[in-house]
């Protein structure tokens, strides 16, 4: 196989989307597995995409958090074609999307646990003035020990997510699109909070809150339709858990959680009172 910078051996493809391909690689110097994200060939001559790809690496590299995929190295290879790549921590497991598809809705305790981890990751990013802008289960990796790691940072700044002419990867994001972004506005920290709320809904129910014929019709639902109740699908979900979804996905940013710290605060206690009421937690006779 191909070797980048005389160091990183490319083993096999493990994923990819609109902008990049991701490979399992081997770092021959440190003798460890790595993930290598490479800008797709068709964009290797497009300055705008190259710039965006570099920016992605730069914004992630400034972050150091157990629930954010670590960046190890970036590089450009001058072959006959230019290869732009990011070397990162290899997460052995699957995406949260695959996890939900494979196991169905997460039990409330597990969903709350994953939600705590990803909210902590986004808190760290926001403290560093970085807005993720593309929070979705496809960009959250779950390793074999149940650790959640957020990846794919800082992309799509210049892209309008609502445009029907966008690539599939951008269309995919419309399911997690905040009302203010659906309206064509720029993403703010609270837009990440909205996306987190949709991801929480999806973990709890195994489904998306809004679906439709087109990206535009889904974007309109984010703007206009009430977030459906988690209880409709999972009748025994505690109201306290449901409330986190509702407060994170408030249409008006002023009614939404002020910041990620508030979500973390609620998540810390969300299962405590109701758990005591549940039969399985009542003391033995
Ligand atoms: P873009 O949205 O910029 O086009 P992308 O969405 O294709 O890029 P990523 O989301 O970073 O790129 O990665 C694509 C897929 O590759 C992920 O959904 C996941 O399946 C896999 N993947 C990415 N990074 C890692 C990693 N560090 N370890 C293991 N698998 C990874
Ligand atoms: Mg992605
Ligand atoms: Mg991406």
Tab-separated table of C-alpha atoms and ligand atoms in Angstrom:
chain	number	residue	atom	x	y	z
A	1	UNK	CA	0.000	0.000	0.000
A	2	UNK	CA	0.806	3.672	-0.104
A	3	UNK	CA	3.098	5.307	2.455
A	4	UNK	CA	2.706	8.986	3.366
A	5	UNK	CA	5.736	11.029	4.411
A	6	UNK	CA	7.796	7.792	4.618
A	7	UNK	CA	5.920	7.151	7.834
A	8	UNK	CA	2.196	6.394	7.573
A	9	UNK	CA	1.254	3.178	5.833
A	10	UNK	CA	-2.290	3.231	4.458
A	11	UNK	CA	-4.031	-0.044	5.232
A	12	UNK	CA	-7.714	0.096	4.288
A	13	UNK	CA	-10.638	2.473	3.881
A	14	UNK	CA	-12.823	2.858	6.972
A	15	UNK	CA	-15.141	5.698	6.076
A	16	UNK	CA	-15.720	8.826	4.165
A	17	UNK	CA	-18.163	11.506	3.234
A	18	UNK	CA	-18.501	14.502	1.013
A	19	UNK	CA	-15.086	15.983	1.450
A	20	UNK	CA	-12.707	13.307	2.583
A	21	UNK	CA	-11.856	9.626	2.722
A	22	UNK	CA	-10.773	8.038	5.980
A	23	UNK	CA	-8.301	5.146	6.143
A	24	UNK	CA	-6.909	2.891	8.798
A	25	UNK	CA	-3.182	3.513	8.822
A	26	UNK	CA	-0.062	2.417	10.615
A	27	UNK	CA	2.421	4.899	12.062
A	28	UNK	CA	5.702	3.073	11.433
A	29	UNK	CA	7.682	5.317	13.781
A	30	UNK	CA	5.498	5.056	16.859
A	31	UNK	CA	4.259	1.602	15.799
A	32	UNK	CA	0.596	2.234	16.351
A	33	UNK	CA	-2.637	2.304	14.390
A	34	UNK	CA	-3.883	5.706	13.290
A	35	UNK	CA	-6.807	7.053	11.284
A	36	UNK	CA	-5.845	9.079	8.226
A	37	UNK	CA	-8.351	11.511	6.765
A	38	UNK	CA	-7.434	12.578	3.248
A	39	UNK	CA	-9.043	15.309	1.184
A	40	UNK	CA	-10.766	13.711	-1.779
A	41	UNK	CA	-8.789	13.886	-5.020
A	42	UNK	CA	-11.429	15.924	-6.828
A	43	UNK	CA	-10.878	18.745	-4.315
A	44	UNK	CA	-7.065	18.544	-4.245
A	45	UNK	CA	-6.811	21.472	-6.641
A	46	UNK	CA	-9.587	23.555	-5.152
A	47	UNK	CA	-8.066	26.244	-2.908
A	48	UNK	CA	-11.326	26.744	-1.011
A	49	UNK	CA	-11.537	23.074	-0.049
A	50	UNK	CA	-7.828	22.878	0.760
A	51	UNK	CA	-8.222	25.921	3.002
A	52	UNK	CA	-11.261	24.425	4.731
A	53	UNK	CA	-9.433	21.149	5.244
A	54	UNK	CA	-6.467	22.939	6.825
A	55	UNK	CA	-8.817	24.911	9.038
A	56	UNK	CA	-10.460	21.707	10.208
A	57	UNK	CA	-7.085	20.387	11.342
A	58	UNK	CA	-6.153	23.680	12.994
A	59	UNK	CA	-9.341	24.001	14.999
A	60	UNK	CA	-9.214	20.415	16.204
A	61	UNK	CA	-5.509	20.460	17.013
A	62	UNK	CA	-6.050	23.228	19.571
A	63	UNK	CA	-8.475	20.988	21.463
A	64	UNK	CA	-7.373	18.390	23.952
A	65	UNK	CA	-10.193	16.443	25.568
A	66	UNK	CA	-10.863	12.740	26.250
A	67	UNK	CA	-14.100	12.914	24.233
A	68	UNK	CA	-12.602	14.631	21.199
A	69	UNK	CA	-10.613	12.641	18.646
A	70	UNK	CA	-6.972	13.739	18.952
A	71	UNK	CA	-5.069	15.041	15.944
A	72	UNK	CA	-1.497	13.719	15.733
A	73	UNK	CA	-0.169	15.210	12.532
A	74	UNK	CA	-1.097	16.956	9.321
A	75	UNK	CA	0.667	16.716	6.025
A	76	UNK	CA	0.741	17.316	2.330
A	77	UNK	CA	2.277	14.813	-0.011
A	78	UNK	CA	3.584	16.010	-3.366
A	79	UNK	CA	3.083	12.971	-5.537
A	80	UNK	CA	1.890	13.366	-9.081
A	81	UNK	CA	-1.267	14.395	-7.263
A	82	UNK	CA	-1.357	16.458	-4.086
A	83	UNK	CA	-2.539	14.553	-1.049
A	84	UNK	CA	-3.707	16.591	1.927
A	85	UNK	CA	-4.135	14.527	5.051
A	86	UNK	CA	-4.797	14.607	8.771
A	87	UNK	CA	-3.440	11.847	11.020
A	88	UNK	CA	-5.546	11.193	14.097
A	89	UNK	CA	-6.274	8.877	16.938
A	90	UNK	CA	-7.832	5.675	15.610
A	91	UNK	CA	-11.061	4.910	17.422
A	92	UNK	CA	-11.782	1.174	17.409
A	93	UNK	CA	-15.535	0.799	17.368
A	94	UNK	CA	-18.269	2.366	15.322
A	95	UNK	CA	-20.098	5.616	14.782
A	96	UNK	CA	-23.033	6.445	17.043
A	97	UNK	CA	-25.209	6.185	13.920
A	98	UNK	CA	-24.093	2.592	13.336
A	99	UNK	CA	-24.465	1.875	17.042
A	100	UNK	CA	-28.113	3.017	17.015
A	101	UNK	CA	-28.774	1.113	13.798
A	102	UNK	CA	-27.289	-2.042	15.274
A	103	UNK	CA	-28.694	-1.960	18.806
A	104	UNK	CA	-31.742	0.289	18.485
A	105	UNK	CA	-32.631	3.027	20.957
A	106	UNK	CA	-30.218	3.343	23.874
A	107	UNK	CA	-31.588	2.696	27.369
A	108	UNK	CA	-32.039	6.035	29.148
A	109	UNK	CA	-29.000	5.534	31.390
A	110	UNK	CA	-26.734	4.756	28.461
A	111	UNK	CA	-28.105	7.639	26.383
A	112	UNK	CA	-27.533	10.020	29.290
A	113	UNK	CA	-23.995	8.700	29.696
A	114	UNK	CA	-23.139	9.247	26.009
A	115	UNK	CA	-24.871	12.638	26.114
A	116	UNK	CA	-22.696	13.659	29.099
A	117	UNK	CA	-19.562	12.716	27.195
A	118	UNK	CA	-20.414	14.546	23.979
A	119	UNK	CA	-21.716	17.603	25.849
A	120	UNK	CA	-18.431	17.714	27.753
A	121	UNK	CA	-16.570	17.600	24.435
A	122	UNK	CA	-18.616	20.452	22.981
A	123	UNK	CA	-18.208	22.435	26.221
A	124	UNK	CA	-14.472	22.215	25.742
A	125	UNK	CA	-14.761	23.343	22.123
A	126	UNK	CA	-17.021	26.264	23.051
A	127	UNK	CA	-14.621	27.358	25.788
A	128	UNK	CA	-12.055	27.553	23.015
A	129	UNK	CA	-14.451	29.556	20.830
A	130	UNK	CA	-14.906	26.736	18.372
A	131	UNK	CA	-18.346	25.872	17.069
A	132	UNK	CA	-18.601	22.357	15.689
A	133	UNK	CA	-21.438	23.080	13.228
A	134	UNK	CA	-21.896	19.471	12.174
A	135	UNK	CA	-22.873	17.515	15.279
A	136	UNK	CA	-24.571	14.290	14.229
A	137	UNK	CA	-24.230	10.601	15.135
A	138	UNK	CA	-22.073	10.011	12.026
A	139	UNK	CA	-19.493	12.341	13.563
A	140	UNK	CA	-19.517	10.700	16.995
A	141	UNK	CA	-17.432	7.564	17.452
A	142	UNK	CA	-18.088	4.970	20.151
A	143	UNK	CA	-15.102	2.835	21.083
A	144	UNK	CA	-15.175	-0.709	22.453
A	145	UNK	CA	-15.262	0.558	26.042
A	146	UNK	CA	-18.252	2.833	25.516
A	147	UNK	CA	-16.225	6.034	25.284
A	148	UNK	CA	-17.729	8.610	22.944
A	149	UNK	CA	-15.394	10.709	20.792
A	150	UNK	CA	-16.505	13.673	18.733
A	151	UNK	CA	-14.783	14.108	15.382
A	152	UNK	CA	-15.078	16.050	12.105
A	153	UNK	CA	-14.632	19.603	13.464
A	154	UNK	CA	-14.942	23.002	11.965
A	155	UNK	CA	-16.228	22.139	8.497
A	156	UNK	CA	-18.845	23.646	6.268
A	157	UNK	CA	-18.459	27.194	7.540
A	158	UNK	CA	-19.025	28.649	4.123
A	159	UNK	CA	-21.653	26.143	3.116
A	160	UNK	CA	-25.349	26.841	3.423
A	161	UNK	CA	-26.806	23.663	4.853
A	162	UNK	CA	-30.253	24.395	3.487
A	163	UNK	CA	-29.280	24.549	-0.150
A	164	UNK	CA	-30.804	21.711	-2.151
A	165	UNK	CA	-27.777	21.623	-4.423
A	166	UNK	CA	-25.390	20.523	-1.692
A	167	UNK	CA	-23.644	17.183	-1.534
A	168	UNK	CA	-25.091	14.231	0.373
A	169	UNK	CA	-22.954	14.803	3.428
A	170	UNK	CA	-24.351	18.285	3.792
A	171	UNK	CA	-27.891	17.126	3.085
A	172	UNK	CA	-27.444	14.580	5.843
A	173	UNK	CA	-26.836	17.362	8.311
A	174	UNK	CA	-30.228	18.920	7.669
A	175	UNK	CA	-31.670	16.500	10.225
A	176	UNK	CA	-29.645	18.233	12.960
A	177	UNK	CA	-29.988	21.775	11.629
A	178	UNK	CA	-30.924	24.516	14.083
A	179	UNK	CA	-33.813	26.847	13.168
A	180	UNK	CA	-31.482	29.831	12.956
A	181	UNK	CA	-29.272	27.977	10.467
A	182	UNK	CA	-32.329	26.747	8.567
A	183	UNK	CA	-33.273	30.409	8.223
A	184	UNK	CA	-29.920	30.998	6.559
A	185	UNK	CA	-28.192	32.564	9.532
A	186	UNK	CA	-24.730	31.666	10.715
A	187	UNK	CA	-24.130	29.011	13.322
A	188	UNK	CA	-23.719	30.114	16.926
A	189	UNK	CA	-22.786	28.074	19.989
A	190	UNK	CA	-26.486	27.550	20.618
A	191	UNK	CA	-26.795	25.941	17.175
A	192	UNK	CA	-24.494	23.176	18.452
A	193	UNK	CA	-26.779	22.874	21.491
A	194	UNK	CA	-29.778	22.361	19.216
A	195	UNK	CA	-27.932	19.619	17.305
A	196	UNK	CA	-26.972	17.980	20.605
A	197	UNK	CA	-30.659	17.939	21.520
A	198	UNK	CA	-31.581	16.220	18.261
A	199	UNK	CA	-28.810	13.642	18.795
A	200	UNK	CA	-30.148	12.993	22.308
A	201	UNK	CA	-33.649	12.503	20.879
A	202	UNK	CA	-32.244	10.048	18.324
A	203	UNK	CA	-30.331	8.056	20.952
A	204	UNK	CA	-33.438	7.785	23.126
A	205	UNK	CA	-35.940	6.902	20.388
A	206	UNK	CA	-33.793	5.363	17.642
A	207	UNK	CA	-35.399	7.729	15.151
A	208	UNK	CA	-35.111	11.253	13.819
A	209	UNK	CA	-37.634	13.851	14.977
A	210	UNK	CA	-38.264	15.255	11.499
A	211	UNK	CA	-38.283	13.577	8.110
A	212	UNK	CA	-39.490	14.757	4.749
A	213	UNK	CA	-39.312	14.619	0.974
A	214	UNK	CA	-36.521	17.143	0.657
A	215	UNK	CA	-33.881	18.986	2.636
A	216	UNK	CA	-36.027	22.105	2.454
A	217	UNK	CA	-39.101	20.403	3.891
A	218	UNK	CA	-37.015	19.035	6.776
A	219	UNK	CA	-35.412	22.423	7.381
A	220	UNK	CA	-38.919	23.925	7.527
A	221	UNK	CA	-39.914	21.434	10.207
A	222	UNK	CA	-36.917	22.470	12.286
A	223	UNK	CA	-38.236	26.007	11.959
A	224	UNK	CA	-41.923	25.380	12.518
A	225	UNK	CA	-42.827	21.958	13.908
A	226	UNK	CA	-42.753	21.161	17.591
A	227	UNK	CA	-40.098	18.637	18.570
A	228	UNK	CA	-42.040	15.385	18.967
A	229	UNK	CA	-42.279	13.875	22.404
A	230	UNK	CA	-39.764	11.160	23.325
A	231	UNK	CA	-42.558	9.619	25.411
A	232	UNK	CA	-44.573	8.928	22.291
A	233	UNK	CA	-41.991	6.253	21.435
A	234	UNK	CA	-40.521	5.437	24.831
A	235	UNK	CA	-43.458	5.701	27.264
A	236	UNK	CA	-41.455	5.158	30.436
A	237	UNK	CA	-38.844	7.837	29.769
A	238	UNK	CA	-38.564	10.131	32.815
A	239	UNK	CA	-39.977	13.621	32.258
A	240	UNK	CA	-36.654	15.041	33.462
A	241	UNK	CA	-34.886	13.391	30.496
A	242	UNK	CA	-37.535	14.565	28.060
A	243	UNK	CA	-37.126	18.097	29.406
A	244	UNK	CA	-33.443	18.160	28.408
A	245	UNK	CA	-34.387	17.298	24.823
A	246	UNK	CA	-37.074	19.996	24.805
A	247	UNK	CA	-34.846	22.688	26.291
A	248	UNK	CA	-31.953	21.896	23.946
A	249	UNK	CA	-34.205	21.949	20.872
A	250	UNK	CA	-36.175	25.111	21.686
A	251	UNK	CA	-36.822	26.928	18.391
A	252	UNK	CA	-35.960	30.315	19.828
A	253	UNK	CA	-32.296	30.435	20.893
A	254	UNK	CA	-33.330	32.647	23.813
A	255	UNK	CA	-35.458	29.819	25.204
A	256	UNK	CA	-32.756	27.227	24.615
A	257	UNK	CA	-30.071	26.229	27.125
A	258	UNK	CA	-27.826	29.226	27.608
A	259	UNK	CA	-24.690	27.094	27.369
A	260	UNK	CA	-23.437	23.508	27.545
A	261	UNK	CA	-22.654	23.835	31.268
A	262	UNK	CA	-26.410	24.055	31.913
A	263	UNK	CA	-27.004	20.821	29.996
A	264	UNK	CA	-24.269	19.112	32.015
A	265	UNK	CA	-25.860	20.370	35.209
A	266	UNK	CA	-29.257	18.909	34.270
A	267	UNK	CA	-27.762	15.633	33.027
A	268	UNK	CA	-26.055	15.123	36.378
A	269	UNK	CA	-29.387	14.731	38.179
A	270	UNK	CA	-31.787	13.760	35.424
A	271	UNK	CA	-32.099	10.088	36.346
A	272	UNK	CA	-31.822	10.353	40.099
A	273	UNK	CA	-35.386	11.016	41.301
A	274	UNK	CA	-37.246	8.823	38.835
A	275	UNK	CA	-34.843	5.942	39.309
A	276	UNK	CA	-35.930	5.623	42.939
A	277	UNK	CA	-39.553	5.351	41.774
A	278	UNK	CA	-38.857	2.509	39.431
A	279	UNK	CA	-39.658	-0.985	40.544
A	280	UNK	CA	-36.291	-2.443	39.605
A	281	UNK	CA	-34.544	-0.035	41.941
A	282	UNK	CA	-36.805	-0.556	44.940
A	283	UNK	CA	-35.053	-2.224	47.847
A	284	UNK	CA	-35.405	-5.994	48.195
A	285	UNK	CA	-38.020	-7.207	50.702
B	1	LIG	P1	-16.478	15.586	5.427
B	1	LIG	O1	-17.765	15.714	6.185
B	1	LIG	O2	-15.562	16.672	5.689
B	1	LIG	O3	-16.702	15.243	4.020
B	1	LIG	P2	-16.331	13.097	6.466
B	1	LIG	O4	-17.599	13.368	7.145
B	1	LIG	O5	-16.328	12.206	5.333
B	1	LIG	O6	-15.697	14.385	6.024
B	1	LIG	P3	-15.355	12.143	8.967
B	1	LIG	O7	-16.712	12.344	9.501
B	1	LIG	O8	-14.246	12.771	9.701
B	1	LIG	O9	-15.217	12.578	7.473
B	1	LIG	O10	-15.077	10.582	8.868
B	1	LIG	C1	-15.878	9.758	8.050
B	1	LIG	C2	-16.082	8.415	8.708
B	1	LIG	O11	-14.825	7.759	8.903
B	1	LIG	C3	-16.704	8.477	10.083
B	1	LIG	O12	-18.104	8.553	10.023
B	1	LIG	C4	-16.195	7.183	10.702
B	1	LIG	O13	-16.942	6.087	10.233
B	1	LIG	C5	-14.796	7.071	10.131
B	1	LIG	N1	-13.794	7.702	11.000
B	1	LIG	C6	-13.450	9.001	11.003
B	1	LIG	N2	-12.501	9.277	11.893
B	1	LIG	C7	-12.223	8.126	12.519
B	1	LIG	C8	-11.299	7.750	13.573
B	1	LIG	N3	-10.497	8.642	14.135
B	1	LIG	N4	-11.284	6.456	13.963
B	1	LIG	C9	-12.104	5.566	13.380
B	1	LIG	N5	-12.983	5.839	12.394
B	1	LIG	C10	-13.047	7.107	11.949
B	2	LIG	MG1	-18.407	13.312	9.006
B	3	LIG	MG1	-17.676	15.884	7.747
